[in-house]
Amino acid sequence: MQWTIRTAPQPSEILPLLVVPVFMGDKALKDYPVVSDDFDAKFGKTQLLYTDPAMGAARVLLVGLGERKAFSIIRLQRALGIATIAAQSKKLTTFGILMHEAFFKKCKPLVLGEHIARAVKGAAYSYDAYKSNEERHVAAIEAVTLLQVPAVRRTAIERGLVAGTSIANAITLVRDLGNTPPMIMTPTKLAEAAMDVASEYPKTVKCEVMDREQMLELGMGGVLGVAAGSAEPPKFIVMEYNNTPKAGAPIVLVGKGITFDSGGISIKPADKMDEMKFDMLGGATVIGTIAAVAALQLRVRVIGLIPATENLPGGSAYRPGDILRTMSGKTIEVLNTDAEGRIILADALSYAAKLKPRMCVDLATLTGACVVALGTERAGLFSQDTKVTNLIEAAAAYSGDQVWRMPLGEEYSEAIVSEIADVKNISGRDGSSSAAAAFLAEFVDYPWAHLDIAGTAWNMKSKPWLRAGATGHGVHLMVEFLRLV
Ligand code: BES
Ligand code: ZN
Ligand code: ZN
């Protein structure tokens, strides 16, 4: 995707489409006198106009920004996403965006550039790999021109576009990994994706993949227990990005990598089981985040840990009633084989403890209850560490990847005490997202936050600014978190 920045109208240029964002109450624009008086500019509303090419564009798309006072980074991302998808639906691969002065008031030009690249590339994405009829493939956006950019903002916007492109590429990677059918996206394949990132950035990224034997040596009875029913070999992926002179205490990111969650012996209902191919998106987000920080060359040391396995029933599968011994030595009474995420994360969080992390964040599509509580736009944030919490909330405000605080506390920790082992893997239905988080907390002795991304990691229905499938929510969030630490 080619970006061009124009500080003044280019008389010789006729764009196939000019996107004109409009607030409610905006008057007609000086260089582009499109009448917007009868366009109510409600947020997300669009109106396509066929115009006189003499004004520099063959078509104009008005995009409603809603009320000026309600304008936000999220509205900016969505408005540009809506415009991008509208362009694609007209099979237009090139367009211009008239940069509203309010964009520059909302954020610094560097940040603006980053959000524009993320929004346009994110909206343009479509997973078409398995559609044989090319007619059904979405047209790739080739070139976007930003118009009426004040000359003094130009370089900063350009730098922002470069950074935003790196982030958008990482988001694309995560979405591709998630959308790939589970017969292909096995633990082995996920590990290959992590290795590919390391080969792309050989100077800063390393990747090691542990197999069953190595996990056995480390005593990872949790991952191995969950993996027992699958013919696909489990993998424990360790990635390291280091771009600091000294190898100080790392930031550790942990991601749930269940490449298919059937529920195991406690099998899930058939309805929606297909969605459980997305149960590796925590792990994919960690891989994507490391790819993004490597492209951005951030001055940090990050270690990514991804326990990866399928969760399937079968003659060798783990059972309700089994007791698993984890790497920490703590034992888990399995009461439901569908609460497998916390079991594999227990080993990963114990592995993290050996790395003495400065901070650790895990990302996991952990509980259906979190989707019930928060819906699909906000990830659950569970932490008792003020510093990590503040950093994540700041990163969420910056990136537009929203989070919402959820509680940890002794009532949840009590709910997962087992009668015959150290912990049990389910409590009751009540407060079960917090009980799952409290379970994870049993394996943590360092500053830590848990992000339950069950609701945000994928959508089953397309939104006007984002097509259905994996969303990549969490990549921009983690990149900004790593910029702030
Ligand atoms: N991967 C699921 C969580 C999930 C369910 C995410 C639906 C997104 C949509 C997880 O492994 C799971 O099955 N959790 C169970 C836990 C229960 C058995 C205590 C759940 O949430 O129902
Ligand atoms: Zn499950
Ligand atoms: Zn799961």
XYZ file of C-alpha atoms and ligand atoms in Angstrom:
509
model
C 0.000 0.000 0.000
C 1.456 3.288 -1.173
C 0.941 6.422 0.945
C 1.151 9.937 -0.454
C 0.871 13.111 1.565
C -0.335 16.350 0.010
C -0.075 19.654 1.759
C -1.990 21.497 -1.014
C -4.435 20.377 -3.718
C -2.687 18.962 -6.782
C -4.571 20.437 -9.753
C -3.402 17.740 -12.184
C -4.553 14.861 -9.997
C -7.993 13.325 -10.252
C -8.654 10.762 -7.570
C -11.175 8.013 -8.268
C -12.548 8.605 -4.772
C -12.129 11.260 -2.130
C -13.167 10.431 1.417
C -14.500 13.477 3.233
C -15.066 12.993 6.973
C -17.766 15.315 8.284
C -18.917 16.199 11.793
C -22.517 17.015 12.547
C -22.833 20.744 11.945
C -19.767 21.027 9.672
C -20.137 23.582 6.875
C -19.127 22.906 3.263
C -15.358 22.612 2.805
C -13.355 25.350 1.162
C -11.313 23.483 -1.461
C -13.899 20.796 -1.968
C -17.280 22.532 -2.029
C -19.423 19.470 -1.544
C -22.742 20.351 -0.059
C -23.014 18.595 3.248
C -25.951 20.560 4.645
C -28.489 17.797 4.175
C -26.066 15.061 5.204
C -26.746 14.543 8.876
C -23.199 13.170 9.566
C -24.340 10.736 12.243
C -21.397 8.559 13.213
C -20.733 5.892 10.616
C -23.221 7.204 8.042
C -21.924 7.412 4.489
C -23.059 9.071 1.292
C -21.439 8.515 -2.088
C -21.572 11.449 -4.528
C -20.567 11.490 -8.185
C -18.848 14.807 -8.600
C -17.258 17.028 -11.190
C -13.697 15.686 -11.656
C -12.607 19.324 -11.969
C -12.620 19.424 -8.193
C -9.994 16.702 -8.061
C -12.071 13.567 -7.566
C -14.524 11.572 -9.638
C -16.428 10.525 -6.530
C -16.740 11.845 -3.014
C -17.648 9.724 -0.040
C -18.989 11.658 2.904
C -18.375 9.798 6.147
C -20.226 10.920 9.250
C -18.027 11.500 12.287
C -20.951 12.206 14.592
C -20.739 14.867 17.246
C -17.498 16.755 17.454
C -17.306 16.388 21.237
C -17.677 12.606 21.037
C -14.732 12.249 18.646
C -12.154 9.682 19.730
C -9.287 7.550 18.458
C -11.749 4.682 18.113
C -14.130 6.798 16.014
C -11.221 7.893 13.836
C -10.188 4.249 13.272
C -13.752 3.191 12.533
C -14.592 6.070 10.207
C -11.512 5.366 8.096
C -12.283 1.653 8.213
C -15.819 2.273 6.957
C -14.442 4.421 4.126
C -11.911 1.747 3.143
C -14.506 -1.012 2.977
C -16.840 1.297 1.032
C -14.048 1.915 -1.504
C -13.453 -1.822 -1.849
C -17.139 -2.468 -2.363
C -16.942 -0.123 -5.384
C -13.826 -2.020 -6.523
C -11.755 1.141 -6.089
C -8.192 0.435 -5.031
C -7.027 4.028 -4.746
C -8.530 6.864 -2.753
C -7.773 10.068 -0.946
C -8.676 11.107 2.574
C -9.357 14.742 3.282
C -7.633 15.229 6.618
C -10.082 17.030 8.865
C -8.449 19.626 11.123
C -10.041 17.833 14.087
C -7.752 14.849 13.396
C -4.761 17.007 14.227
C -6.424 18.310 17.363
C -7.191 14.791 18.542
C -3.641 13.512 18.472
C -0.065 14.262 17.566
C 0.700 13.737 13.856
C 2.966 10.779 14.620
C 0.157 9.023 16.476
C -2.329 10.035 13.803
C -0.230 8.458 11.063
C 0.009 5.271 13.081
C -3.750 5.070 13.552
C -4.518 5.847 9.923
C -2.254 3.067 8.648
C -3.649 0.603 11.164
C -7.262 1.524 10.395
C -7.012 1.422 6.606
C -4.916 -1.750 6.423
C -7.035 -3.414 9.097
C -10.264 -2.635 7.244
C -8.854 -3.651 3.875
C -7.997 -7.120 5.208
C -10.053 -10.043 4.016
C -9.285 -13.730 4.450
C -9.793 -14.965 0.890
C -7.219 -17.776 0.711
C -9.848 -20.489 0.230
C -12.222 -18.748 -2.182
C -11.635 -20.349 -5.587
C -13.592 -17.714 -7.472
C -11.311 -14.690 -7.707
C -14.356 -12.503 -8.264
C -15.151 -13.036 -4.626
C -11.745 -11.786 -3.468
C -11.727 -8.332 -1.966
C -9.720 -5.786 -3.959
C -6.423 -4.904 -2.274
C -5.995 -1.185 -1.598
C -3.030 0.020 -3.645
C -2.623 3.683 -2.857
C -3.982 6.184 -0.355
C -3.376 9.931 -0.485
C -3.773 12.113 2.591
C -4.872 15.601 1.539
C -4.687 18.980 3.248
C -1.945 17.920 5.623
C -0.289 21.028 7.139
C 3.284 21.108 5.822
C 4.780 21.151 9.323
C 3.024 17.875 10.160
C 4.233 16.023 7.116
C 7.360 14.264 8.410
C 5.722 13.193 11.642
C 2.711 11.755 9.794
C 5.058 9.900 7.471
C 6.884 8.355 10.418
C 3.562 7.454 11.970
C 2.437 5.742 8.776
C 5.610 3.649 8.770
C 5.083 2.585 12.397
C 1.381 1.975 11.803
C 2.213 -0.192 8.803
C 4.491 -2.358 10.960
C 1.714 -2.739 13.517
C -0.879 -3.423 10.813
C 1.367 -6.093 9.270
C 1.628 -7.792 12.658
C -2.143 -7.605 13.054
C -2.517 -9.179 9.608
C -0.204 -11.999 10.667
C -2.280 -12.659 13.792
C -5.525 -12.623 11.804
C -4.124 -15.001 9.176
C -2.945 -17.401 11.886
C -6.353 -17.302 13.562
C -8.420 -17.615 10.388
C -6.459 -20.585 9.052
C -8.422 -23.848 9.453
C -7.383 -25.871 12.507
C -6.380 -28.869 10.362
C -3.600 -26.626 9.050
C -2.961 -24.361 12.033
C -1.584 -27.050 14.318
C 0.832 -26.451 17.213
C 3.648 -27.313 14.780
C 2.426 -24.685 12.327
C 2.061 -22.060 15.042
C 5.641 -22.800 16.108
C 6.750 -22.391 12.486
C 5.108 -18.971 12.393
C 7.136 -17.989 15.465
C 10.320 -19.337 13.852
C 9.555 -17.339 10.691
C 9.474 -14.132 12.736
C 12.878 -15.041 14.182
C 14.338 -15.636 10.710
C 12.943 -12.320 9.518
C 14.740 -10.475 12.342
C 17.844 -12.620 12.986
C 19.663 -9.855 14.877
C 17.022 -9.286 17.530
C 14.606 -12.231 17.629
C 15.363 -15.778 18.753
C 12.953 -18.654 18.891
C 13.160 -22.076 20.461
C 10.480 -24.703 20.257
C 10.293 -27.421 22.878
C 8.735 -30.764 22.075
C 6.982 -33.322 24.252
C 10.225 -34.811 25.637
C 11.607 -31.433 26.644
C 8.329 -30.543 28.308
C 8.399 -33.844 30.147
C 11.893 -33.033 31.432
C 10.628 -29.705 32.749
C 7.685 -31.417 34.399
C 5.018 -29.623 32.378
C 2.241 -32.007 33.331
C -0.373 -29.383 32.524
C 0.402 -28.942 28.822
C 1.097 -32.671 28.447
C -2.161 -33.577 30.162
C -4.227 -31.408 27.840
C -2.256 -32.653 24.817
C -2.762 -36.331 25.663
C -5.846 -36.770 23.461
C -4.356 -35.266 20.326
C -2.343 -36.917 17.573
C -0.744 -33.537 16.867
C 2.419 -33.073 18.921
C 2.267 -30.188 21.424
C 4.855 -27.427 21.293
C 6.107 -24.979 23.876
C 7.262 -21.891 21.990
C 9.829 -19.541 23.524
C 10.562 -16.326 21.631
C 12.943 -13.637 22.713
C 13.306 -10.134 21.360
C 16.209 -8.140 22.730
C 17.272 -4.741 21.546
C 18.875 -3.482 24.748
C 22.589 -3.378 25.501
C 22.175 -5.268 28.780
C 20.048 -8.357 29.273
C 18.082 -6.981 32.239
C 14.948 -8.558 33.704
C 12.627 -9.239 30.756
C 9.017 -8.369 30.146
C 7.278 -11.694 29.607
C 4.207 -12.150 27.419
C 2.332 -15.437 27.669
C -0.288 -16.499 25.120
C -2.785 -19.358 25.161
C -2.128 -21.503 22.108
C -4.964 -24.032 21.893
C -5.126 -24.605 18.136
C -8.497 -26.315 18.495
C -10.617 -26.599 21.613
C -13.244 -29.317 21.286
C -13.612 -29.327 25.070
C -11.987 -32.772 25.227
C -13.912 -35.500 27.082
C -16.120 -32.715 28.534
C -16.995 -32.072 24.903
C -18.542 -28.789 23.772
C -21.913 -28.654 22.001
C -21.630 -28.867 18.186
C -23.051 -25.389 17.731
C -20.191 -22.877 17.436
C -17.498 -25.480 18.063
C -15.867 -24.363 14.796
C -15.096 -21.036 16.487
C -12.648 -22.846 18.723
C -10.045 -22.717 15.963
C -9.554 -19.188 17.306
C -8.511 -20.483 20.733
C -4.858 -19.883 19.803
C -5.268 -16.148 19.344
C -3.594 -15.301 22.662
C -0.516 -17.137 21.399
C -0.772 -15.584 17.930
C -1.019 -12.135 19.524
C 2.250 -12.753 21.354
C 3.925 -13.793 18.076
C 2.471 -10.740 16.316
C 3.543 -8.389 19.090
C 7.112 -9.639 18.888
C 7.049 -9.231 15.093
C 5.801 -5.657 15.531
C 8.349 -4.612 18.171
C 11.112 -6.146 16.038
C 9.969 -4.104 13.031
C 9.751 -1.017 15.235
C 13.113 -1.800 16.872
C 11.827 -0.909 20.340
C 14.453 -0.719 23.069
C 13.133 -3.530 25.218
C 13.737 -7.142 26.130
C 10.625 -9.269 25.711
C 10.198 -12.990 26.091
C 7.123 -14.609 24.586
C 5.881 -17.959 25.876
C 3.254 -19.950 24.023
C 2.093 -23.352 25.193
C 0.493 -24.832 22.081
C -1.678 -27.926 21.783
C -5.059 -29.148 20.640
C -7.706 -30.169 23.160
C -9.368 -33.307 21.793
C -11.198 -36.323 23.187
C -9.968 -39.841 22.457
C -8.710 -43.050 23.968
C -5.631 -41.395 25.388
C -7.250 -38.087 26.376
C -7.115 -36.715 29.924
C -10.282 -37.172 31.917
C -12.397 -35.410 34.494
C -11.086 -36.826 37.764
C -7.459 -36.852 36.670
C -4.881 -34.970 38.722
C -2.063 -33.277 36.835
C 1.262 -32.209 38.343
C 2.445 -28.904 36.863
C 5.958 -27.545 36.424
C 5.622 -25.606 39.696
C 4.936 -28.845 41.584
C 1.364 -27.755 42.271
C -1.309 -30.292 41.420
C -4.524 -29.645 39.486
C -7.680 -31.676 39.917
C -9.347 -31.791 36.503
C -13.096 -31.517 36.869
C -13.826 -30.342 33.341
C -11.461 -30.958 30.449
C -12.888 -27.898 28.682
C -11.239 -25.599 31.230
C -7.929 -26.438 29.563
C -6.552 -22.960 28.933
C -5.740 -22.313 32.575
C -4.018 -25.709 32.789
C -1.559 -25.036 29.978
C -1.067 -21.453 31.172
C -0.169 -22.768 34.642
C 2.972 -24.337 33.168
C 3.772 -21.281 31.066
C 3.396 -18.938 34.051
C 5.643 -21.233 36.109
C 8.208 -21.202 33.307
C 7.957 -17.387 33.343
C 8.779 -17.382 37.079
C 12.204 -18.845 36.262
C 12.876 -15.844 34.023
C 12.336 -13.453 36.976
C 10.269 -11.059 34.862
C 10.049 -7.354 35.521
C 6.407 -7.717 34.494
C 4.297 -10.364 32.829
C 1.069 -10.149 30.837
C -0.842 -13.165 29.621
C -3.389 -13.077 26.817
C -5.928 -15.857 26.586
C -9.316 -16.649 25.081
C -10.009 -18.059 28.508
C -13.699 -17.914 29.421
C -17.063 -17.694 27.734
C -18.183 -15.885 30.890
C -15.947 -12.947 29.994
C -17.810 -12.576 26.700
C -21.100 -12.597 28.607
C -19.795 -9.942 31.002
C -18.032 -7.560 28.614
C -19.172 -8.310 25.068
C -16.875 -8.150 22.076
C -15.179 -4.757 22.339
C -13.408 -4.900 25.707
C -10.956 -7.476 27.000
C -11.113 -8.355 30.706
C -8.131 -7.002 32.657
C -7.356 -8.896 35.841
C -4.478 -7.664 37.989
C -3.643 -6.666 41.525
C -0.523 -4.837 40.445
C -1.115 -1.085 40.151
C 1.838 -0.452 37.897
C 1.012 -3.104 35.301
C -2.666 -2.121 35.414
C -1.905 1.560 34.836
C 0.417 0.751 31.944
C -2.171 -1.462 30.269
C -4.941 1.077 30.755
C -2.733 3.802 29.274
C -1.847 1.539 26.341
C -5.542 0.794 25.809
C -6.427 4.499 25.715
C -3.650 5.099 23.190
C -4.314 2.133 20.916
C -8.101 1.986 21.001
C -7.883 -1.707 21.966
C -10.219 -1.413 24.931
C -9.942 -3.232 28.263
C -12.100 -3.270 31.359
C -10.964 -4.075 34.892
C -12.316 -7.232 36.436
C -11.679 -8.417 39.987
C -9.279 -10.870 41.565
C -9.669 -11.590 45.276
C -9.820 -14.211 47.970
C -13.399 -15.304 47.294
C -12.315 -16.396 43.818
C -9.134 -18.017 45.082
C -11.178 -19.969 47.634
C -13.513 -21.168 44.907
C -10.737 -23.116 43.177
C -9.276 -24.921 46.206
C -9.482 -28.674 45.655
C -10.399 -31.288 48.262
C -7.842 -33.748 46.952
C -5.271 -31.652 45.036
C -3.903 -28.111 45.340
C -6.355 -26.497 42.958
C -9.301 -27.607 40.835
C -9.810 -26.333 37.324
C -13.412 -25.189 37.661
C -15.491 -23.443 40.298
C -19.197 -22.823 39.910
C -20.735 -20.716 37.168
C -20.777 -17.565 39.298
C -17.836 -15.249 38.838
C -16.130 -17.858 36.717
C -13.922 -15.447 34.725
C -12.476 -14.207 38.000
C -12.121 -17.766 39.296
C -10.165 -18.638 36.131
C -7.931 -15.599 36.705
C -7.506 -16.555 40.382
C -6.442 -20.019 39.228
C -3.712 -18.456 37.070
C -2.628 -16.247 40.002
C -1.720 -19.442 41.908
C 1.232 -19.877 39.541
C 2.491 -16.295 39.615
C 4.976 -14.631 41.966
C 5.847 -11.486 39.988
C 4.041 -8.332 38.751
C 1.403 -9.694 36.400
C -1.825 -9.003 34.546
C -4.171 -11.379 32.787
C -6.122 -10.300 29.704
C -9.140 -12.430 28.875
C -9.561 -11.805 25.142
C -12.355 -14.366 24.597
C -14.756 -11.652 23.417
C -12.376 -9.423 21.477
C -10.124 -11.862 19.597
C -12.610 -12.646 16.840
C -16.007 -11.600 15.480
C -18.468 -13.913 13.808
C -20.219 -11.011 12.080
C -18.517 -8.350 10.014
C -18.586 -4.833 11.398
C -18.723 -1.889 8.974
C -15.017 -1.206 9.681
C -13.726 -4.771 10.154
C -14.553 -8.033 8.443
C -15.525 -11.148 10.376
C -12.863 -13.500 11.730
C -9.821 -12.868 13.869
C -9.511 -9.168 14.805
C -5.903 -8.735 15.944
C -7.192 -6.904 19.036
C -4.345 -6.783 21.544
C -1.379 -6.332 19.202
C -1.445 -2.521 19.183
C -2.238 -2.675 22.913
C 0.823 -4.790 23.695
C 3.099 -2.780 21.397
C 2.136 0.414 23.199
C 2.504 -1.331 26.579
C 6.052 -2.269 25.576
C 6.753 1.301 24.510
C 5.641 2.520 27.917
C 7.447 0.024 30.163
N -11.756 -21.503 24.923
C -12.795 -21.577 25.879
C -13.343 -20.213 26.248
C -14.249 -19.562 25.235
C -15.545 -20.002 25.057
C -13.814 -18.489 24.525
C -16.377 -19.349 24.152
C -14.636 -17.833 23.623
C -15.930 -18.285 23.436
C -12.293 -22.213 27.171
O -11.304 -23.175 27.039
C -13.474 -22.879 27.792
O -13.982 -23.790 27.215
N -13.895 -22.382 28.946
C -15.041 -22.873 29.593
C -14.712 -23.001 31.055
C -15.736 -23.780 31.841
C -15.679 -25.237 31.470
C -15.411 -23.602 33.314
C -16.170 -21.881 29.382
O -15.913 -20.674 29.357
O -17.304 -22.317 29.185
Zn -12.115 -25.136 26.689
Zn -10.090 -22.981 25.328
